[in-house]
XYZ file of C-alpha atoms in Angstrom:
611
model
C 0.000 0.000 0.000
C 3.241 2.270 0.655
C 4.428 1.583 -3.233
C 1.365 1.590 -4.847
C 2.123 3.819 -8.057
C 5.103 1.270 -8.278
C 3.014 -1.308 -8.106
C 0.422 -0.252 -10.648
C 3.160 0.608 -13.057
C 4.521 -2.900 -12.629
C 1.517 -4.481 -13.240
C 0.763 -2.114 -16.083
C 4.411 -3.857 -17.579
C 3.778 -7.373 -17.168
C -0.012 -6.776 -18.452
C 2.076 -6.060 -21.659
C 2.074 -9.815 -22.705
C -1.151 -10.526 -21.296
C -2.522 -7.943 -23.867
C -0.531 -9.131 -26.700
C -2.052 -12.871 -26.269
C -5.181 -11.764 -25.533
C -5.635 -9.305 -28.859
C -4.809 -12.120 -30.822
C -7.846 -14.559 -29.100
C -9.874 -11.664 -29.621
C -9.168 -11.199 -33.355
C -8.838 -14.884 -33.642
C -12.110 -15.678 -32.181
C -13.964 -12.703 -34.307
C -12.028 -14.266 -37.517
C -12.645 -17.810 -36.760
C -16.407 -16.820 -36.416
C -16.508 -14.871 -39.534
C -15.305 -17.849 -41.157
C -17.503 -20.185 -39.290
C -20.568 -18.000 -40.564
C -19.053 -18.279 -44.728
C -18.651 -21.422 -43.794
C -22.248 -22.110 -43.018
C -23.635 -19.768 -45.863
C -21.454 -21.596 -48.530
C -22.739 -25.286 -47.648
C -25.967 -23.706 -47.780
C -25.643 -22.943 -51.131
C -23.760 -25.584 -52.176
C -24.675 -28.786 -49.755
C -24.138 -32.398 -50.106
C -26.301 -33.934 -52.622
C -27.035 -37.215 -53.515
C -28.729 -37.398 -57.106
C -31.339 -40.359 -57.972
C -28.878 -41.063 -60.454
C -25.002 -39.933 -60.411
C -21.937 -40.266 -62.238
C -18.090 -40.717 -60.596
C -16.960 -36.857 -61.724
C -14.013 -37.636 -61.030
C -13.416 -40.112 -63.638
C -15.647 -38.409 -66.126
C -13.276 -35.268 -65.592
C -9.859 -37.531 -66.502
C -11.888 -38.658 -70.074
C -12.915 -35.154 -70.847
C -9.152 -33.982 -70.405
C -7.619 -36.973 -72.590
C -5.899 -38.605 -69.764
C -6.987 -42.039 -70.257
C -6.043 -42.052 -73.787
C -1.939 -41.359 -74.009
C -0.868 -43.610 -76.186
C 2.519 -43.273 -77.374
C 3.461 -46.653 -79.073
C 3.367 -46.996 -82.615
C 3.486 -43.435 -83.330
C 5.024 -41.658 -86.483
C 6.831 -38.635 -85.925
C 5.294 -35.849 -88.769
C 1.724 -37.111 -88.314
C -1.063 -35.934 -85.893
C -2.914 -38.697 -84.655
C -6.583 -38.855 -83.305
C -6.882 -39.098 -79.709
C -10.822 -40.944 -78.654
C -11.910 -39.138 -75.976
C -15.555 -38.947 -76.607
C -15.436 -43.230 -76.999
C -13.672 -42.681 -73.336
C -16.425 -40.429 -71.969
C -19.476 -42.862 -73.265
C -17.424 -45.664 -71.815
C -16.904 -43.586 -68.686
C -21.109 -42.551 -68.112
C -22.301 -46.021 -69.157
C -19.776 -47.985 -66.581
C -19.170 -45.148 -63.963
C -23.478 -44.295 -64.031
C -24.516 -45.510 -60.487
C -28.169 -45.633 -59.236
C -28.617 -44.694 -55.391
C -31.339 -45.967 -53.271
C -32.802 -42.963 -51.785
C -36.033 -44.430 -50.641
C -33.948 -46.708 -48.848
C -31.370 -43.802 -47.235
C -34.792 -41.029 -46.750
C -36.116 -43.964 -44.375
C -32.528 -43.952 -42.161
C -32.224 -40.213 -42.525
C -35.814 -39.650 -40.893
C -34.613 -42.307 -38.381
C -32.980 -39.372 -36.513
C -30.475 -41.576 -34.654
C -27.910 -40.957 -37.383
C -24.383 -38.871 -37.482
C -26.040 -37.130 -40.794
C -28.986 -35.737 -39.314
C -26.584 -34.435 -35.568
C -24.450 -32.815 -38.119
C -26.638 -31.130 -40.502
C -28.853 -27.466 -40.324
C -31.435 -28.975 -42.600
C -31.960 -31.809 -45.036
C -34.260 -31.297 -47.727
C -35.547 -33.719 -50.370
C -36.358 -33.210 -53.972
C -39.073 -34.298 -56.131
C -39.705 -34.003 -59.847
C -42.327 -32.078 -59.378
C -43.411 -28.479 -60.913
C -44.506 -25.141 -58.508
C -47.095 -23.657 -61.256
C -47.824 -20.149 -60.668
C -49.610 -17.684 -62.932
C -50.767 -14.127 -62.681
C -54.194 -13.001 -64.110
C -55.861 -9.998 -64.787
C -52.710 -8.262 -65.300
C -52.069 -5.691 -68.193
C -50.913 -8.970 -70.300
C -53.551 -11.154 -69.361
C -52.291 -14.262 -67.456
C -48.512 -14.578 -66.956
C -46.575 -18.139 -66.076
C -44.678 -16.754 -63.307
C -42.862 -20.262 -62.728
C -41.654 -21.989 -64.621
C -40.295 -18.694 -66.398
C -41.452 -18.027 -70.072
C -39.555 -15.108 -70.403
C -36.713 -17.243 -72.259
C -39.624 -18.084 -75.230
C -38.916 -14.560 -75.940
C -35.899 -15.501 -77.433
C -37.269 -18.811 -78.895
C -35.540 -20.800 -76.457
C -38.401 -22.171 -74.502
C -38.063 -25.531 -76.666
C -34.810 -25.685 -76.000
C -34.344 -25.788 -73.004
C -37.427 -27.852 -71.561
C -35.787 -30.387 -74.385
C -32.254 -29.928 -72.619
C -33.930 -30.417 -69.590
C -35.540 -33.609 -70.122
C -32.656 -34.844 -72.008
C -30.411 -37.951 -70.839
C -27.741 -35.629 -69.762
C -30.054 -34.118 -67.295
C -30.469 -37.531 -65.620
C -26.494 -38.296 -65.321
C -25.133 -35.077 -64.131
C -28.759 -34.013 -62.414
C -30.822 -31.220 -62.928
C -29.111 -28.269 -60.798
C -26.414 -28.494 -63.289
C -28.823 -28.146 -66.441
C -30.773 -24.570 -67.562
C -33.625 -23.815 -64.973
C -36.044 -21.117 -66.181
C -37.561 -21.668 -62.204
C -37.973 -18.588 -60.202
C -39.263 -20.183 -57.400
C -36.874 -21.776 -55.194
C -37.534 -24.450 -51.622
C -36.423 -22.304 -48.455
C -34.349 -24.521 -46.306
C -36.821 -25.941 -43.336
C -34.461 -24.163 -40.502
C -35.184 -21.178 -39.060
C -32.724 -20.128 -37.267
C -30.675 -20.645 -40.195
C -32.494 -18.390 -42.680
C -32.896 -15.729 -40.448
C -29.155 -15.560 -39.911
C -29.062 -15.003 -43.747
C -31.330 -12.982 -44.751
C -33.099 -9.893 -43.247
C -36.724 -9.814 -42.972
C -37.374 -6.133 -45.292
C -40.863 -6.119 -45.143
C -43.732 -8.330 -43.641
C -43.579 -11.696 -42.118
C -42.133 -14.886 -42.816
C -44.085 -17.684 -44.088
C -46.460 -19.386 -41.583
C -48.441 -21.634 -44.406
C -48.285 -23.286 -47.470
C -49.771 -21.362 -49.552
C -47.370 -18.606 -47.993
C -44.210 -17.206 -50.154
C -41.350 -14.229 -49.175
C -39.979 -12.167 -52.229
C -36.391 -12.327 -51.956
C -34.312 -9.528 -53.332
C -30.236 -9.363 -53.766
C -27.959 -8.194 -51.205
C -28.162 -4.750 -52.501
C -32.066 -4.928 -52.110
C -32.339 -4.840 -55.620
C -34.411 -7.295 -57.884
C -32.947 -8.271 -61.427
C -34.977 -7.500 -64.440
C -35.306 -11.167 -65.352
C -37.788 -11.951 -61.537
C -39.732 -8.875 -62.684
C -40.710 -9.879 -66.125
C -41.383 -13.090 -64.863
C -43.806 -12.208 -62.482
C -45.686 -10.328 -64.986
C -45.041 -6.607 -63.591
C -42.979 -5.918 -67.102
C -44.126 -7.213 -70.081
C -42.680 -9.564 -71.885
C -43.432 -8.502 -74.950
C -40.416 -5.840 -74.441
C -37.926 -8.210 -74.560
C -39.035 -9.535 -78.229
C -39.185 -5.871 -79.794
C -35.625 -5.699 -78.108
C -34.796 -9.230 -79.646
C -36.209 -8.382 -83.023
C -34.061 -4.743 -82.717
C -31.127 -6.361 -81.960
C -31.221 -8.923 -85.026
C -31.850 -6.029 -87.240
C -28.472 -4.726 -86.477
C -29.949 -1.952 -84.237
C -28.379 -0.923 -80.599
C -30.453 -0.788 -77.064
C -30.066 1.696 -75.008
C -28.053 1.210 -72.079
C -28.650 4.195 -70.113
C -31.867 3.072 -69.594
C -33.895 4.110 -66.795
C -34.772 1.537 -63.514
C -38.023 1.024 -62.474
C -38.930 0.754 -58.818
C -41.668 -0.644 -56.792
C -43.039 -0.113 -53.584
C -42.528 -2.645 -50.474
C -46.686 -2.582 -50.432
C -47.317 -3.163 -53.961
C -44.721 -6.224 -53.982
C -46.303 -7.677 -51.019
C -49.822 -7.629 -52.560
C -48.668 -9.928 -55.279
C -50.698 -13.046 -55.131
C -50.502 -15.770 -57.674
C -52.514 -18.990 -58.680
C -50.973 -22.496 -58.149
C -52.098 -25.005 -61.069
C -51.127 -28.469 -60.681
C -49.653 -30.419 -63.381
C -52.364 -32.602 -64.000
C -54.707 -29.638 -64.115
C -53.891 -29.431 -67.525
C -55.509 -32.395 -68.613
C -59.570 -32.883 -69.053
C -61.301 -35.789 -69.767
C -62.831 -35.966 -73.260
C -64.422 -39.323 -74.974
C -62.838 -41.334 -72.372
C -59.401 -39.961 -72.862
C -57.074 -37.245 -71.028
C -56.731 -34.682 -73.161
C -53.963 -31.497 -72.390
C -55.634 -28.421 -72.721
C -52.756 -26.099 -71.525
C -52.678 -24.566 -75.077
C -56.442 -23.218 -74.466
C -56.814 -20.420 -72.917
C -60.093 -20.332 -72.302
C -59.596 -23.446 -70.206
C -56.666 -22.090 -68.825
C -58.614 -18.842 -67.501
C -61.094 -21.072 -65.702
C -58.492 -23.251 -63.867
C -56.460 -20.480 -62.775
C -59.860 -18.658 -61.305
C -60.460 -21.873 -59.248
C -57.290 -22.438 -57.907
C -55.498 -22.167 -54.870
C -54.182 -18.521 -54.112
C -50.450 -18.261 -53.294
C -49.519 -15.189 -51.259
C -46.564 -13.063 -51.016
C -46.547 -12.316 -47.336
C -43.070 -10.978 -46.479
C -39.785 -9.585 -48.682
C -36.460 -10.790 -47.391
C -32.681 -9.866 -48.537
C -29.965 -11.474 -48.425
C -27.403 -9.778 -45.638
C -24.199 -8.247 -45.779
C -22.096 -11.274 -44.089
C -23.858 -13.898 -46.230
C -23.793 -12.171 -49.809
C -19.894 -12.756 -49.049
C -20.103 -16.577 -49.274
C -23.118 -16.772 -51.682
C -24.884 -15.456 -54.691
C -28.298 -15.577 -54.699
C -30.582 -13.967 -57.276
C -33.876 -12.426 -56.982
C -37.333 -15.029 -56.559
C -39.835 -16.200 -54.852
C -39.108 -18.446 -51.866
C -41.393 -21.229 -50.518
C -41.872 -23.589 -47.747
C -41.572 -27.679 -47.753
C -45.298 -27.153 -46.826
C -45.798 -26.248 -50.341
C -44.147 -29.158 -51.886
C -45.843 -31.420 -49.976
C -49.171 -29.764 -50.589
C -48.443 -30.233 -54.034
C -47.407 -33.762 -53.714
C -50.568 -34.839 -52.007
C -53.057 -33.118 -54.346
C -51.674 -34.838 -57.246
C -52.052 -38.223 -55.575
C -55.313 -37.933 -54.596
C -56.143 -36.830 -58.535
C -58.964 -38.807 -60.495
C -56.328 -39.151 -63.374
C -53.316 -39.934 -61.174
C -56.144 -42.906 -59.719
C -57.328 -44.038 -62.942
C -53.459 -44.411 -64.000
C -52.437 -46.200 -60.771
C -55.110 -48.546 -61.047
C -54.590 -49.709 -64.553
C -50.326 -49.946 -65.121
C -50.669 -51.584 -68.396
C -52.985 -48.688 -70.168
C -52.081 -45.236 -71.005
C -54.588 -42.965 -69.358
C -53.932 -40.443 -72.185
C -54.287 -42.439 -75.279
C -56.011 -45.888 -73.633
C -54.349 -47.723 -75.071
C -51.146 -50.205 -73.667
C -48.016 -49.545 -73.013
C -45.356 -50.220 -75.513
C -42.959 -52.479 -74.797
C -39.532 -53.534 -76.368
C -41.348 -55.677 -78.997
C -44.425 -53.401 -80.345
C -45.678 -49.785 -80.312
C -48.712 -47.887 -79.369
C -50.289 -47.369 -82.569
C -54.044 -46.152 -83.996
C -53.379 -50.113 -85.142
C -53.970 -51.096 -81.619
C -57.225 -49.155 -80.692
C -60.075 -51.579 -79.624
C -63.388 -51.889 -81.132
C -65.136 -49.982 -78.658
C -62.620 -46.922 -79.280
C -63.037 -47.282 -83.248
C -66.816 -47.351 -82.980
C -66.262 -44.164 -80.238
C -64.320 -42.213 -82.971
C -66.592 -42.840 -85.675
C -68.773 -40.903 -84.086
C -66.747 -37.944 -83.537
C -66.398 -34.179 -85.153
C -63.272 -34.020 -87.527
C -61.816 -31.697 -84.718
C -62.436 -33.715 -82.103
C -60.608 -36.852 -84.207
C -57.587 -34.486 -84.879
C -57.343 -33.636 -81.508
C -57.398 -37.317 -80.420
C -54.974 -38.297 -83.077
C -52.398 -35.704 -81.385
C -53.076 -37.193 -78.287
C -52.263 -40.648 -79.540
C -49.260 -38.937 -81.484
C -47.848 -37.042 -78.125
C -47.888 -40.417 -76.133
C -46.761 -42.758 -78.072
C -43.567 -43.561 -76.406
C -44.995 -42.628 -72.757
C -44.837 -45.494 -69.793
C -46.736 -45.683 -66.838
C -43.767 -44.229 -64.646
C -43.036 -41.061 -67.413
C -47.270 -40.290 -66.933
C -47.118 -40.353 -63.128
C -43.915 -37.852 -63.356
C -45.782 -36.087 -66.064
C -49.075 -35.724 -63.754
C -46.421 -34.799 -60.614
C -47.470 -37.997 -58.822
C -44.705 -38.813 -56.662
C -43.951 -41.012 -53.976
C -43.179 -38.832 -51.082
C -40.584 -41.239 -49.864
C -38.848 -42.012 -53.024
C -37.146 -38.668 -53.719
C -34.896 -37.622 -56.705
C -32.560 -35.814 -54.849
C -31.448 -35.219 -51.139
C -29.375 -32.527 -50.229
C -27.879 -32.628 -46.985
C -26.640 -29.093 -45.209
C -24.053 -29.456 -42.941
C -23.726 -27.259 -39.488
C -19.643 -26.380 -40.817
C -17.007 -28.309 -42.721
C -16.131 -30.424 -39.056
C -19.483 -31.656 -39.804
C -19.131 -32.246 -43.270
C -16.305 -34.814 -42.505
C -18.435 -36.207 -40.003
C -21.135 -36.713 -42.443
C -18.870 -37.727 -44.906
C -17.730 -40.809 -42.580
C -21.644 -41.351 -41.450
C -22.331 -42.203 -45.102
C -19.173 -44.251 -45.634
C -20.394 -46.159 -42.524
C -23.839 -46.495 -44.079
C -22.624 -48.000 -46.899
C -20.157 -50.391 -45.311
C -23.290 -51.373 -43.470
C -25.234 -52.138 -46.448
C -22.348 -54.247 -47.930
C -22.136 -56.201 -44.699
C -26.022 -56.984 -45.153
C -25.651 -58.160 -48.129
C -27.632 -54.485 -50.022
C -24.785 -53.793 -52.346
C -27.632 -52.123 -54.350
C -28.342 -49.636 -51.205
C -24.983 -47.697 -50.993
C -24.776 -44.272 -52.298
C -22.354 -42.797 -54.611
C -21.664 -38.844 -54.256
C -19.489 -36.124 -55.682
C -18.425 -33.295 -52.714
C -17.000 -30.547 -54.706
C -17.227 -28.056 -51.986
C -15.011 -30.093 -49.680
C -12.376 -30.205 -51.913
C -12.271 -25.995 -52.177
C -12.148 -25.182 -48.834
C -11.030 -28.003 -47.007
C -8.065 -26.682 -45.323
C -9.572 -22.766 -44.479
C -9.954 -23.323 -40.927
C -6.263 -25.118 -40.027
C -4.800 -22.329 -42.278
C -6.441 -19.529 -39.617
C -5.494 -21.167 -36.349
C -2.175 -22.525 -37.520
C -2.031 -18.678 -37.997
C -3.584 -17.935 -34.472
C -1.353 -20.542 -32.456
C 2.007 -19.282 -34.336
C 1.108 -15.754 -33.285
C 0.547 -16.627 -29.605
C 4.103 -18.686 -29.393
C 5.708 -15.286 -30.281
C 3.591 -13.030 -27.988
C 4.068 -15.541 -25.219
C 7.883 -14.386 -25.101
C 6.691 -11.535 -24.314
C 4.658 -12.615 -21.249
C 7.934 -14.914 -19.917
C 9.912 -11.370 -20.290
C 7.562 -9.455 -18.508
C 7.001 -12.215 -15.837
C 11.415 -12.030 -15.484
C 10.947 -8.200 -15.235
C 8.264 -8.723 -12.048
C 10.654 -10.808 -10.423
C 13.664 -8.260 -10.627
C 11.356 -5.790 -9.620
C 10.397 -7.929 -6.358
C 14.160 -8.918 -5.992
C 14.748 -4.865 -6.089
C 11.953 -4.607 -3.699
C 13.646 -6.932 -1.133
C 16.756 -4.936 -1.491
C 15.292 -1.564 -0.351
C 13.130 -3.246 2.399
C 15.562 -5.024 4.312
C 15.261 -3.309 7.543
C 11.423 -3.306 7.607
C 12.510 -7.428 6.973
C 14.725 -7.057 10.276
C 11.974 -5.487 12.083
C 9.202 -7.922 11.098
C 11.742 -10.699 11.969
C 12.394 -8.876 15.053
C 8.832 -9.088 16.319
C 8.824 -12.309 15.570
C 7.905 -13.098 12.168
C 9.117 -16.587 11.034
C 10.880 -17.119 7.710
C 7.737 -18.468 5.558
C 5.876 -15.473 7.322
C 8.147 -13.168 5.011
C 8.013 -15.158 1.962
C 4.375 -14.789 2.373
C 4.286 -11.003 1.685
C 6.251 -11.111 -1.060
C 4.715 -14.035 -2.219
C 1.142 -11.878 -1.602
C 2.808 -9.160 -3.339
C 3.614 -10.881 -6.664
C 0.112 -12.708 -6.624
C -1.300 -9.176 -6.375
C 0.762 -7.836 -8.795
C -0.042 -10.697 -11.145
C -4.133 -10.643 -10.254
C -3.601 -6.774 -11.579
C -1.664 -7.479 -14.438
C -3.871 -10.207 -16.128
C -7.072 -7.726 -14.613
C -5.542 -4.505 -16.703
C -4.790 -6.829 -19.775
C -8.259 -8.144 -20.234
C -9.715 -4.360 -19.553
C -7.562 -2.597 -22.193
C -8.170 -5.797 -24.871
C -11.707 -5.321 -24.604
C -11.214 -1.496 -25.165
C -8.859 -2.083 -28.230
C -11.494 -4.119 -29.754
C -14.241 -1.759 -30.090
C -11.683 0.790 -32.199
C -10.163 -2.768 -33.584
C -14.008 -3.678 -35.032
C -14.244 -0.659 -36.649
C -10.908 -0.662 -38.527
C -11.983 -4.089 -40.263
C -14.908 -3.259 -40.871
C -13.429 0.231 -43.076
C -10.408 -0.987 -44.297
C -12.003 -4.761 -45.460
C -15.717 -3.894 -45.283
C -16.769 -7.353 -43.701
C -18.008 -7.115 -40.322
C -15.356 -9.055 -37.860
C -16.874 -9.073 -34.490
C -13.455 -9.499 -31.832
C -13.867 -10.012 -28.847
C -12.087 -11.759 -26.074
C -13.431 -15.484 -24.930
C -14.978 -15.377 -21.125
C -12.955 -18.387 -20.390
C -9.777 -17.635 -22.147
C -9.735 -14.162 -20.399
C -9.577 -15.924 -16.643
C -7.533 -18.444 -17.978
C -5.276 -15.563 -18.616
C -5.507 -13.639 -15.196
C -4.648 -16.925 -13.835
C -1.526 -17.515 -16.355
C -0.676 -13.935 -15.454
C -0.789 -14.824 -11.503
C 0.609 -17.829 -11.541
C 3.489 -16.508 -13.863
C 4.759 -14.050 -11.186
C 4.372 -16.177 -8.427
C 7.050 -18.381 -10.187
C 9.086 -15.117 -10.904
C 8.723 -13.849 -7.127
C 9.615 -16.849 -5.371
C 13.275 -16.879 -5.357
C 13.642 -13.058 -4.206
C 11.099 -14.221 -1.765
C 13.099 -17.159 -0.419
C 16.023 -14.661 -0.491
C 14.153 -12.119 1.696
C 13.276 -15.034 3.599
C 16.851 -16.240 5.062
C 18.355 -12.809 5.951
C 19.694 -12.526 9.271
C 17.612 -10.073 11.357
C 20.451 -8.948 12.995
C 22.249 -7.776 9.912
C 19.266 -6.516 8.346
C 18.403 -4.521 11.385
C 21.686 -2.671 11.017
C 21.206 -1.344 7.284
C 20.258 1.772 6.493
């Protein structure tokens, strides 16, 4: 209490390292969360899936690039030989082509009891199934909001439905093919999207028929969503096309529209189902999506979808991810969707009957015949007899349009799914950690299945996203650790500097040693105070470290977030910081001890005499 400036200052010296180690937790920590958080966004947006039907990349890569074809013997210099790649890459789809069991891995995923489901946010199956929304009375009439038709503009609407349902789709699955979909299935975690996105306007969905607008991370939405959804017209974009193949130029100063948060969130659209296309004529399912006057009633009776809320993607997430402008639904939806076309009169009358074509009635080909006008029953020629010339052309391009169909292509065709035979299930891990956990959990699952005998049941996947950024996280605390070894030299030097501070301290006190020893005081008596002292010394060091860190980091925050604009939140761990005060104590206890044993074994005689 007679030194205490001394003391403070000391402290103040060996809080020095304390500070040094504890600035780089902080900024550690706030990094290591940052990265934590991209980490999280990222596998949301690109998350473990397991396609119906999958091909070993991998492999597939090696053919594309030549590799399996070097073949150097027999080679004449001066001539350029032909190297059979695409021979390699058939070779490689047809043997490499593996068909996974999901039915079989959705019933151990909703098991619970499983390493995938502890380690993921969300898993979320998909279906081959269409979201059909359209817009009516607008200044265009009715508008397919989803799928998008603003690509027909262009004349690609054929194309890329074709490319869509073309073999390729099926290998390399459909994520990887042209979508003209604006909708998009929210992950079912709430906590999750929340972190992601910022509620702008409204609510979050609450039912099925219950949808968010979601705008980029600059609150903007891209032209592409708006003519979509019917509030530009479409018919801009082909007096644009037409321009532009005349040789003319568009104008690229032009002007942005804007919209109000109310007006989006009155958008409301009407969900048609894909068998509410067809109606029943002369015994036979007839598609009627080309008449519009059928088309107007369906969409008046159907179910209303709502836009109920307007989210954007945040600041920290948009980092990670790029998400476009959409519409965002629920698994609610889906599976709304999903039931409705199972209980369907068609979807019945199909299931009932496998061997006839609900469309045309008559049989399924198979590998030896075809469905032909050849094969119509007498019933069915007596039935057309009787019909208008119309309504025989329209039943001949009925017969024409389903001539190759089976009784699984009409069930996806009428969106009748099984709900626990998905086409797709995309798992989204909690951080990469998890990732390699569910990496081995599905390892394990399959080394199960072999020992059961279910070769059949294993699953064959392609994680891209591991292989990016699998080392991120040991490249940041190899970082961390290397940076506390070197500031730790710091806190040995100031813990040296305490101790020839308390050996200088014994010096100049040891009368007032002679007098307490005089009195009586026994030897471990005076190693006790300056044992005491040190300890206090220490206590006030670590104390004064941990203050000032937590200061730094308020002006440290602030730097980041102006110099790198990404918002690092620093701040020191609870229990690193009294793991620190306690390294701090127990560091000058060490340092004190031997001028306290010192202090101890003077002779009070001789230390009474000094001046």
């Amino acid at each position: 209490m007679t030194k205490k400036g001394r003391t403070i200052l000391t402290s103040f010296a060996g809080s020095i390292g304390i500070i040094g180690i504890a600035l780089i937790l902080a900024i550690s920590t706030g990094v290591q969360n940052y990265i934590n958080k991209v980490e999280e966004d990222t596998l949301s947006s690109y998350p473990i899936t397991i396609e119906e039907s999958t091909v070993d990349m991998s492999s597939l890569m090696q053919s594309m690039s030549g590799e399996n074809t070097d073949n150097t013997e027999n080679k004449e210099e001066g001539k350029a030989y032909s190297a059979d790649i695409m021979n390699d890459m058939i070779t490689t789809l047809s043997n490499k082509k593996q068909s996974n069991n999901l039915k079989e891995l959705k019933k151990y995923l909703d098991d619970g009891d499983n390493e995938i489901t502890k380690n993921s946010n969300s898993i979320k199956y998909g279906y081959d199934i269409n979201i059909n929304l359209y817009r009516a009375n607008t200044d265009d009439g009715i508008v397919r909001v989803n799928p998008s038709t603003v690509m027909n503009a262009f004349g690609m609407g054929d194309m890329i439905e074709a490319q869509n349902n073309s073999a390729m789709s099926s290998v390399f699955g459909s994520s990887m093919m042209t979508n003209t979909d604006i909708c998009f299935e929210m992950l079912d975690n709430q906590q999750l999207l929340e972190s992601q996105y910022d509620l702008v306007k409204g609510n979050w969905p609450k039912q099925y028929n219950e949808v968010v607008l979601v705008l980029k991370e600059d609150g903007r939405i891209d032209d592409y969503t708006l003519y979509s959804l019917g509030l530009k017209d479409q018919s801009e974009l082909k007096d644009k096309w037409k321009a532009v193949e005349n040789g003319e130029k568009l104008d690229e100063n032009q002007e942005s529209t804007s919209y109000s948060y109310d007006d989006l969130l009155n958008l409301q659209f009407k969900l048609l189902l894909n068998l509410d296309y067809y109606q029943k004529q002369n015994g036979l399912w007839v598609n009627k999506e080309d008449d519009n006057n059928y088309l107007k009633e369906k969409i008046n009776n159907a179910e209303t979808v709502k836009v109920v809320g307007i989210i954007k993607q945040n600041e920290q997430s948009a980092v990670s991810t790029s998400v476009t402008s959409g519409i965002g639904y629920t698994k609610q939806l889906k599976e709304y969707v999903v039931e409705k076309s199972n209980d369907a009169q068609i979807v019945k009358e199909q299931k009932e009957n496998k061997d006839v074509n609900v469309f045309s009635g008559l049989k399924f080909p198979t590998d030896e015949d075809t469905s032909t006008m050849e094969n119509l029953t007498a019933e069915q020629r007596m039935a057309m007899s009787k019909l208008s010339s119309e309504e025989i052309a329209q039943m001949m391009e009925t017969y024409s349009a389903n001539k190759d169909s089976s009784y699984e292509k009409n069930l996806q065709k009428l969106g009748a799914v099984d709900i626990d035979t998905p086409t797709s299930i995309s798992i989204y891990p909690k951080d990469f950690e998890a990732k390699d956990k569910i990496s081995d959990a599905i390892e394990e699952y399959n080394q199960k299945q072999r020992d059961e005998g279910k070769e059949e049941n294993t699953i064959s996947y392609t994680d891209i996203v591991g292989t990016m950024m699998k080392s991120v996280s040991q490249i940041i605390n190899t970082i961390s650790y290397v940076l506390i070894a070197f500031v730790a030299i710091s806190l040995i030097v100031s813990s040296i500097m305490i101790g020839i501070i308390t050996y200088i301290s014994v010096l100049e006190r040891t009368k007032e040693i002679g007098i307490l020893r005089a009195i009586g005081a026994s030897k471990k008596d005076i190693s006790r105070v300056f044992n005491a002292e040190t300890l206090i010394i220490g206590l006030i060091s670590g104390l004064i470290g941990i203050g000032i860190t937590v200061l730094l980091t308020i002006p440290i925050n602030s730097m980041i977030l102006t110099v790198t604009g990404v918002k690092v939140v620093t701040a020191v761990p609870f229990k690193a910081g009294v793991v620190l005060v306690l390294i701090s104590m127990f560091l000058t206890i060490i340092a004190g001890l031997i001028p306290a044993k010192i202090a101890s074994k003077k002779d009070p005689v001789i230390a009474l005499r000094t001046e």
